[in-house]
PDB file of C-alpha atoms and ligand atoms in Angstrom:
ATOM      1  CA  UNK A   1       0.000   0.000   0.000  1.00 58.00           C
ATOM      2  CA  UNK A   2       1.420   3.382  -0.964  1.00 64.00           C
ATOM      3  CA  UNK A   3       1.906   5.747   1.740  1.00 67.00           C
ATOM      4  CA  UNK A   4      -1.176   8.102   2.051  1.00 68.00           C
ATOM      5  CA  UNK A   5      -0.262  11.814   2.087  1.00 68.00           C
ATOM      6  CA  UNK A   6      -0.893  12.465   6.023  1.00 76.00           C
ATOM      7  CA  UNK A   7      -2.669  16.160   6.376  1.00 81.00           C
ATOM      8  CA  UNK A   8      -5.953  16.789   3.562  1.00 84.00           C
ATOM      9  CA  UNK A   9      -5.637  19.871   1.778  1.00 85.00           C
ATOM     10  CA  UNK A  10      -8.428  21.865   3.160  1.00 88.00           C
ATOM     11  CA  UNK A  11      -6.795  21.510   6.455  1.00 86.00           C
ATOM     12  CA  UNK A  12      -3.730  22.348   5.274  1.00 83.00           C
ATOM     13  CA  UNK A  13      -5.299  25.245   3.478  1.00 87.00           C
ATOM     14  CA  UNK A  14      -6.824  25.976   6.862  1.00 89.00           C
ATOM     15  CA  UNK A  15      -3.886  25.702   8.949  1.00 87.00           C
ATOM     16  CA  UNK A  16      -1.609  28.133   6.818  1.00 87.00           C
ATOM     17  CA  UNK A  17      -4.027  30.655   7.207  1.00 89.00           C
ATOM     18  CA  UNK A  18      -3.782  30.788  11.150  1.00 88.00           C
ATOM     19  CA  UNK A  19      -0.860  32.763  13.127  1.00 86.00           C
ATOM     20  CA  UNK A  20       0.213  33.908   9.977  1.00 88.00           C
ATOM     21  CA  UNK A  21       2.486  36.460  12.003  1.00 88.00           C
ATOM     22  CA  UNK A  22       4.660  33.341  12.465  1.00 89.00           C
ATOM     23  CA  UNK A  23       5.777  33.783   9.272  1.00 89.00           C
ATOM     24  CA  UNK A  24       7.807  30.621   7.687  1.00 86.00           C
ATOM     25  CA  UNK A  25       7.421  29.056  11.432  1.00 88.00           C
ATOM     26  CA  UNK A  26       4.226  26.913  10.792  1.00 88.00           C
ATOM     27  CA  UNK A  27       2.435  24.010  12.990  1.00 84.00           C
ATOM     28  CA  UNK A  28       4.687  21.362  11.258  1.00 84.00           C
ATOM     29  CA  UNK A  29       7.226  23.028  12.633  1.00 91.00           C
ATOM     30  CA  UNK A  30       8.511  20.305  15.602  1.00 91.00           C
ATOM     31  CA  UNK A  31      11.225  21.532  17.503  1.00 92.00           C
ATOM     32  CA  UNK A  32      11.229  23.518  20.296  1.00 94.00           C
ATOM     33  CA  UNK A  33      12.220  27.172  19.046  1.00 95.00           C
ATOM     34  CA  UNK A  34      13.870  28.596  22.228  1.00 96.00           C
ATOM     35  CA  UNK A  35      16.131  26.185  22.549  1.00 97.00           C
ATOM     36  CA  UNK A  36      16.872  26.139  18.213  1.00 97.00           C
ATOM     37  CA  UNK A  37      17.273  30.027  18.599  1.00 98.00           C
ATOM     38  CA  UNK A  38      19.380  30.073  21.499  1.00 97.00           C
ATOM     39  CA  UNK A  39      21.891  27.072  19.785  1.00 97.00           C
ATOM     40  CA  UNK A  40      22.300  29.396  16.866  1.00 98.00           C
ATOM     41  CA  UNK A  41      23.015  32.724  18.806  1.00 98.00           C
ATOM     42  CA  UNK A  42      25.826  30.082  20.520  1.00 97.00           C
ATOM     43  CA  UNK A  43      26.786  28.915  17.189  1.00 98.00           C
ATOM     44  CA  UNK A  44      26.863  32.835  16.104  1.00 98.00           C
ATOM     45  CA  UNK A  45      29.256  33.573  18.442  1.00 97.00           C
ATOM     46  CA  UNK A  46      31.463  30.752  17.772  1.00 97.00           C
ATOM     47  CA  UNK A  47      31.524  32.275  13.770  1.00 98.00           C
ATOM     48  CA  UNK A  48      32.255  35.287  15.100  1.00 98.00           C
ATOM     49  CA  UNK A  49      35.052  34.568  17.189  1.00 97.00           C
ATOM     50  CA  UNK A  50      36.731  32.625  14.222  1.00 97.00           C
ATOM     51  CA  UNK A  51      36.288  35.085  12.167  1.00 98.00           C
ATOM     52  CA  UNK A  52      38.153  37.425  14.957  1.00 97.00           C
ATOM     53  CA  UNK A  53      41.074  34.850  15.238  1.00 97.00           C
ATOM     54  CA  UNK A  54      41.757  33.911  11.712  1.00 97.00           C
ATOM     55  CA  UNK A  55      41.614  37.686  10.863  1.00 97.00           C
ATOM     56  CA  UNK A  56      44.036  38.359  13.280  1.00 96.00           C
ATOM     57  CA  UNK A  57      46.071  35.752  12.316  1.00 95.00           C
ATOM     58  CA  UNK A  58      45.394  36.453   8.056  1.00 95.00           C
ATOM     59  CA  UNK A  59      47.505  40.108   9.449  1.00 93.00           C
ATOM     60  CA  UNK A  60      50.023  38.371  11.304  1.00 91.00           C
ATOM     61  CA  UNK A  61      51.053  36.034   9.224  1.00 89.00           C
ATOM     62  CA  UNK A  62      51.637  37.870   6.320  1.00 77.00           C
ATOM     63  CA  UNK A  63      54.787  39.805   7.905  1.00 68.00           C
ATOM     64  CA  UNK A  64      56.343  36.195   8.016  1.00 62.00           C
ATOM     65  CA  UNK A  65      56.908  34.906   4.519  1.00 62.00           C
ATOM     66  CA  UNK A  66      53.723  32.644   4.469  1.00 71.00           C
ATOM     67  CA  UNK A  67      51.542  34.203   1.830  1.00 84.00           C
ATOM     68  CA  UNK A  68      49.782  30.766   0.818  1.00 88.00           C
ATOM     69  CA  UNK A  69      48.781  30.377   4.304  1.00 92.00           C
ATOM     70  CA  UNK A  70      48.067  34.123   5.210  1.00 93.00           C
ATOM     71  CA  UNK A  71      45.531  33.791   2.337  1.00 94.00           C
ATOM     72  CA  UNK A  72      43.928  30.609   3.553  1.00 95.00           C
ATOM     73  CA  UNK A  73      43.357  32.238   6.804  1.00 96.00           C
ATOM     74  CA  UNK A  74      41.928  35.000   5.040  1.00 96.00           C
ATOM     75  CA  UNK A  75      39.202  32.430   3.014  1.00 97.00           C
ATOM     76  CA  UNK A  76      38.693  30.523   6.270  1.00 98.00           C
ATOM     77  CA  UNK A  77      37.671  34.189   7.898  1.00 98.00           C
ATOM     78  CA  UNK A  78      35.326  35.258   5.306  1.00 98.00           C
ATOM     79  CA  UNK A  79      33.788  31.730   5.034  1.00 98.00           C
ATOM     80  CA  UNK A  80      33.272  31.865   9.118  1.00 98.00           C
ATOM     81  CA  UNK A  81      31.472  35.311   8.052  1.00 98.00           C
ATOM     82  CA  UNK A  82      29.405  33.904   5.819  1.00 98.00           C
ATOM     83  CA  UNK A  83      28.172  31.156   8.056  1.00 98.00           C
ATOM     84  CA  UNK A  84      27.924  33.956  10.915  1.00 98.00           C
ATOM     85  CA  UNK A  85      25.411  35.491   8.198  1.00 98.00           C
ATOM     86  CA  UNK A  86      23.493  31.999   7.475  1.00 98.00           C
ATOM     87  CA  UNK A  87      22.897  31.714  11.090  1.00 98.00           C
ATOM     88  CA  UNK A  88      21.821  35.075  11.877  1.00 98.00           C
ATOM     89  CA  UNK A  89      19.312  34.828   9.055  1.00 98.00           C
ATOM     90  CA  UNK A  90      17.583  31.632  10.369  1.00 98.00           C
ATOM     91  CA  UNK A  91      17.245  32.809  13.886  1.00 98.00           C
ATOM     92  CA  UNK A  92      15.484  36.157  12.608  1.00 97.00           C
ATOM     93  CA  UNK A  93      13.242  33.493  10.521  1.00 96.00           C
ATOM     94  CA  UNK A  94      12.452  31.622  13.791  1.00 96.00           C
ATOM     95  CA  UNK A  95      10.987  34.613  15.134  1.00 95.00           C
ATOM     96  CA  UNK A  96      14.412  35.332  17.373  1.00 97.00           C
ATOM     97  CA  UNK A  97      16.943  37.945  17.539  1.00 98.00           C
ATOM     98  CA  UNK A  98      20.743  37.279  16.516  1.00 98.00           C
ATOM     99  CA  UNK A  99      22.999  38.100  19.407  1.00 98.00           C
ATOM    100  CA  UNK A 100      26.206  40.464  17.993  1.00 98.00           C
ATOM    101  CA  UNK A 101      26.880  41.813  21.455  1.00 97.00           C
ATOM    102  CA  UNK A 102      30.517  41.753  21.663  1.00 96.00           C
ATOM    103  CA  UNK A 103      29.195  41.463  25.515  1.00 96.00           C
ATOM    104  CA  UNK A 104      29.674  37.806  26.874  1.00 95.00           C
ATOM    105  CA  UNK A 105      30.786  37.057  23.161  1.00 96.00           C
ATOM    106  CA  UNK A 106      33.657  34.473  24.329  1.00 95.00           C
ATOM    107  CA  UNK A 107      31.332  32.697  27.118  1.00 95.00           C
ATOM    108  CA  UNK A 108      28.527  32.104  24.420  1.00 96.00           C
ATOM    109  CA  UNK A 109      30.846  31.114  22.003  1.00 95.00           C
ATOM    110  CA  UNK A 110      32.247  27.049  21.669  1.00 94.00           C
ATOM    111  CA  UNK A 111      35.546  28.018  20.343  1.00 92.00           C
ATOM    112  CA  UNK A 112      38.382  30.122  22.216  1.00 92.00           C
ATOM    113  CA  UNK A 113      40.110  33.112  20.665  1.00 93.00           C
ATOM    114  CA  UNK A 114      43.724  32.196  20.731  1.00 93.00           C
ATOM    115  CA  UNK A 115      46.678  34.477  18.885  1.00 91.00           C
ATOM    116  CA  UNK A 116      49.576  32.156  18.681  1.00 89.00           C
ATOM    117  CA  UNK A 117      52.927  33.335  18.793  1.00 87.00           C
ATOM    118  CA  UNK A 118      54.440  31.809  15.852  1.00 90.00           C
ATOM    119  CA  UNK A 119      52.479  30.062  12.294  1.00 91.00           C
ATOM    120  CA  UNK A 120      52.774  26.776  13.615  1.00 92.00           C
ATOM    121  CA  UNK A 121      51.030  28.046  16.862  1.00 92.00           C
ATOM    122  CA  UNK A 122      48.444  29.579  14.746  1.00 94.00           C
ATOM    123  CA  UNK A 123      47.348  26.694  12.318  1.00 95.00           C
ATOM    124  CA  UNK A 124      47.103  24.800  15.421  1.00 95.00           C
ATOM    125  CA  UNK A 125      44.895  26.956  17.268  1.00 96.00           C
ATOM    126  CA  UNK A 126      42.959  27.293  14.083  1.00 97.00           C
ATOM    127  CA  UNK A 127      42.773  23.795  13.635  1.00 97.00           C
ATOM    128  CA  UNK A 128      41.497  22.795  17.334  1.00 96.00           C
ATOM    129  CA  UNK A 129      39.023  25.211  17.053  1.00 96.00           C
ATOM    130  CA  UNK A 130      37.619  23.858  13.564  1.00 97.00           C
ATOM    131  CA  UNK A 131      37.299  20.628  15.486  1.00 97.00           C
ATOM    132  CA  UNK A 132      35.545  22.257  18.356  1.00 96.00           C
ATOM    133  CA  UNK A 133      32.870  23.950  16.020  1.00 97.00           C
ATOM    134  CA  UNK A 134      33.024  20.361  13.980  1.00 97.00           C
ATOM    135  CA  UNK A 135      32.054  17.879  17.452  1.00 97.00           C
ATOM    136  CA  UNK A 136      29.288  21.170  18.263  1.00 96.00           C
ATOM    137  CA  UNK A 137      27.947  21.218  14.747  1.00 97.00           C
ATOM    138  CA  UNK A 138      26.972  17.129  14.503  1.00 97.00           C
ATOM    139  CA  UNK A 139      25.985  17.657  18.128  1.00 97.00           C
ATOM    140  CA  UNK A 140      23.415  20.224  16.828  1.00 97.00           C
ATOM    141  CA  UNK A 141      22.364  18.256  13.465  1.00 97.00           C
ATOM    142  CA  UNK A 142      21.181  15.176  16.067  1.00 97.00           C
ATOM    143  CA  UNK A 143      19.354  17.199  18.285  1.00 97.00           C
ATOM    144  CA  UNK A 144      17.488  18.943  15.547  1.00 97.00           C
ATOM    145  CA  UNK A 145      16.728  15.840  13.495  1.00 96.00           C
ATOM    146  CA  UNK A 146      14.383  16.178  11.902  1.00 94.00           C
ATOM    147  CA  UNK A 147      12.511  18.707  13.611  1.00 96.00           C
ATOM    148  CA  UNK A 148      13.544  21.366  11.874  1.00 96.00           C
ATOM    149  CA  UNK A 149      14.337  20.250   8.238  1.00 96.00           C
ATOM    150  CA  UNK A 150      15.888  23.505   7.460  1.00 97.00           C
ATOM    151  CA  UNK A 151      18.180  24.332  10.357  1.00 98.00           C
ATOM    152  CA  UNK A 152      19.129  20.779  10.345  1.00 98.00           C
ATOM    153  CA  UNK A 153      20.282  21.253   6.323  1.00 98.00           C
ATOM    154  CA  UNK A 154      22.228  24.422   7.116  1.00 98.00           C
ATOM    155  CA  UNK A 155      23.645  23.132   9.844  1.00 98.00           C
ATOM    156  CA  UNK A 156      24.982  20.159   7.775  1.00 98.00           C
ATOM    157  CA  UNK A 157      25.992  22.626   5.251  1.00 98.00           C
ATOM    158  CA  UNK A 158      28.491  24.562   7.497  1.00 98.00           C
ATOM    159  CA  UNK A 159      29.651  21.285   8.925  1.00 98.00           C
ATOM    160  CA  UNK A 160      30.786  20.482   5.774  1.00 98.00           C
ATOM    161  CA  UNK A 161      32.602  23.384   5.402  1.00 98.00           C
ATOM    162  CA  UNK A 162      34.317  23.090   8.661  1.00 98.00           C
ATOM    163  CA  UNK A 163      35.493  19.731   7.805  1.00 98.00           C
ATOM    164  CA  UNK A 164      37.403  21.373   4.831  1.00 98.00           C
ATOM    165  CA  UNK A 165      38.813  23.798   7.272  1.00 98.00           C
ATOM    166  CA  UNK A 166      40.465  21.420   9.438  1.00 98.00           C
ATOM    167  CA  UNK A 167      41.670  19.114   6.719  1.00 98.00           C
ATOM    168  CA  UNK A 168      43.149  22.410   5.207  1.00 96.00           C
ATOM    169  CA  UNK A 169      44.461  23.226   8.100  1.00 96.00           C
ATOM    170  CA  UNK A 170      46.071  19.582   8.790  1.00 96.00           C
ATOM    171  CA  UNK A 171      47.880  19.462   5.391  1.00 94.00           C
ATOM    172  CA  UNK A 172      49.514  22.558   6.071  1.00 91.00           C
ATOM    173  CA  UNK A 173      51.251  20.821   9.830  1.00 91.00           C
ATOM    174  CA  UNK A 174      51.806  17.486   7.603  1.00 90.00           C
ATOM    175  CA  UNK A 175      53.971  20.173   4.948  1.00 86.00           C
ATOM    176  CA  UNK A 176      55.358  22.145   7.366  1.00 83.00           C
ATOM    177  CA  UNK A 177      56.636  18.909   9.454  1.00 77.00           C
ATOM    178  CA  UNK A 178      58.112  17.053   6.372  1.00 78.00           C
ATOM    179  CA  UNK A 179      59.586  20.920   5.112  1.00 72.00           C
ATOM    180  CA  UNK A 180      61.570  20.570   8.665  1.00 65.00           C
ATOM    181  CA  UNK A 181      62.694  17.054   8.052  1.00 68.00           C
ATOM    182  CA  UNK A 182      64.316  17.850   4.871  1.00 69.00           C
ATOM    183  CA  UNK A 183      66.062  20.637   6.440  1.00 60.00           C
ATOM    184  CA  UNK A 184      67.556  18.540   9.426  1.00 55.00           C
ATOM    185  CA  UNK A 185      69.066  15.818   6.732  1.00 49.00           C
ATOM    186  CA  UNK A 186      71.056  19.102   5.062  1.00 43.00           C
TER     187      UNK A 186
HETATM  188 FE1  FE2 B   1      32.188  28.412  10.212  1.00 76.32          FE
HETATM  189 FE1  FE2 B   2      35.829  26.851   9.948  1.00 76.32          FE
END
């Protein structure tokens, strides 16, 4: 027996039409919003402060000879922004309010803001954090399930995106570690 389709369309008709002043939040809507909303504003933050650290190390690392990696700090911040955008878009769709205060910024955010010293310092603070956001993102993605279909595919689309970070960010130790090797043997 095929699967019936579950709601008739007058009541569908019928329920579209009520609370419209929920906007794209409708009664299919399953998860619980408050907590959704405040999960992104933590997620926001994190963005935000990786933005903040690769940015500051994008500047610092270009006094040191290490253009190719200065610029991939530089794409890493303004894909963070990006997601920091994403985000902040689906919480005003929820009906909530993105948090930007640089107030408390740190606390709600999963990542730390760490400068690093020297490159090597650097791409490894980068790359913990990447991992941090990665372990919080798939965190997120099972809670929402499928409760909310189109946090949950965001969500999975930044997590992708993370994942690229950190395996950029990886390569980059694994050249700089064989780079030192060949150095020693001279
Ligand atoms: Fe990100
Ligand atoms: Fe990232």
């Amino acid at each position: 027996m095929p699967k019936e389709f579950i709601t008739d369309v007058k009541t569908l008709r019928d329920r579209a039409r009520k609370h419209i002043e929920n906007g794209a939040v409708t009664e299919s809507y399953k998860a619980d919003r408050d907590t959704v909303v405040r999960l992104l504003n933590e997620a926001l933050a994190t963005e935000i402060v990786c933005v903040l650290r690769y940015k500051r190390h994008y500047f610092m690392a270009q006094g040191i000879h290490a253009d190719p990696i200065a610029q991939e700090f530089l794409q890493h911040a303004n894909e963070e922004q990006g997601h920091a955008d994403q985000i902040a878009a689906r919480i005003i769709q929820l009906g909530g309010a993105p948090n930007f205060s640089p107030e408390g910024l740190l606390t709600r955010s999963h990542s730390e803001y760490v400068e690093g010293t020297t490159l090597l310092d650097m791409i490894k603070e980068d790359l913990v954090a990447e991992r941090v956001a990665i372990d919080s993102y798939t965190e997120m993605i099972r809670y929402v399930g499928d409760t909310d279909i189109t946090t949950r595919r965001m969500l999975e689309g930044i997590l992708a995106v993370e994942e690229e970070h950190a395996d950029d960010l990886a390569s980059f130790l694994a050249d700089m570690d064989k780079d030192w090797k060949t150095r020693d043997r001279k």
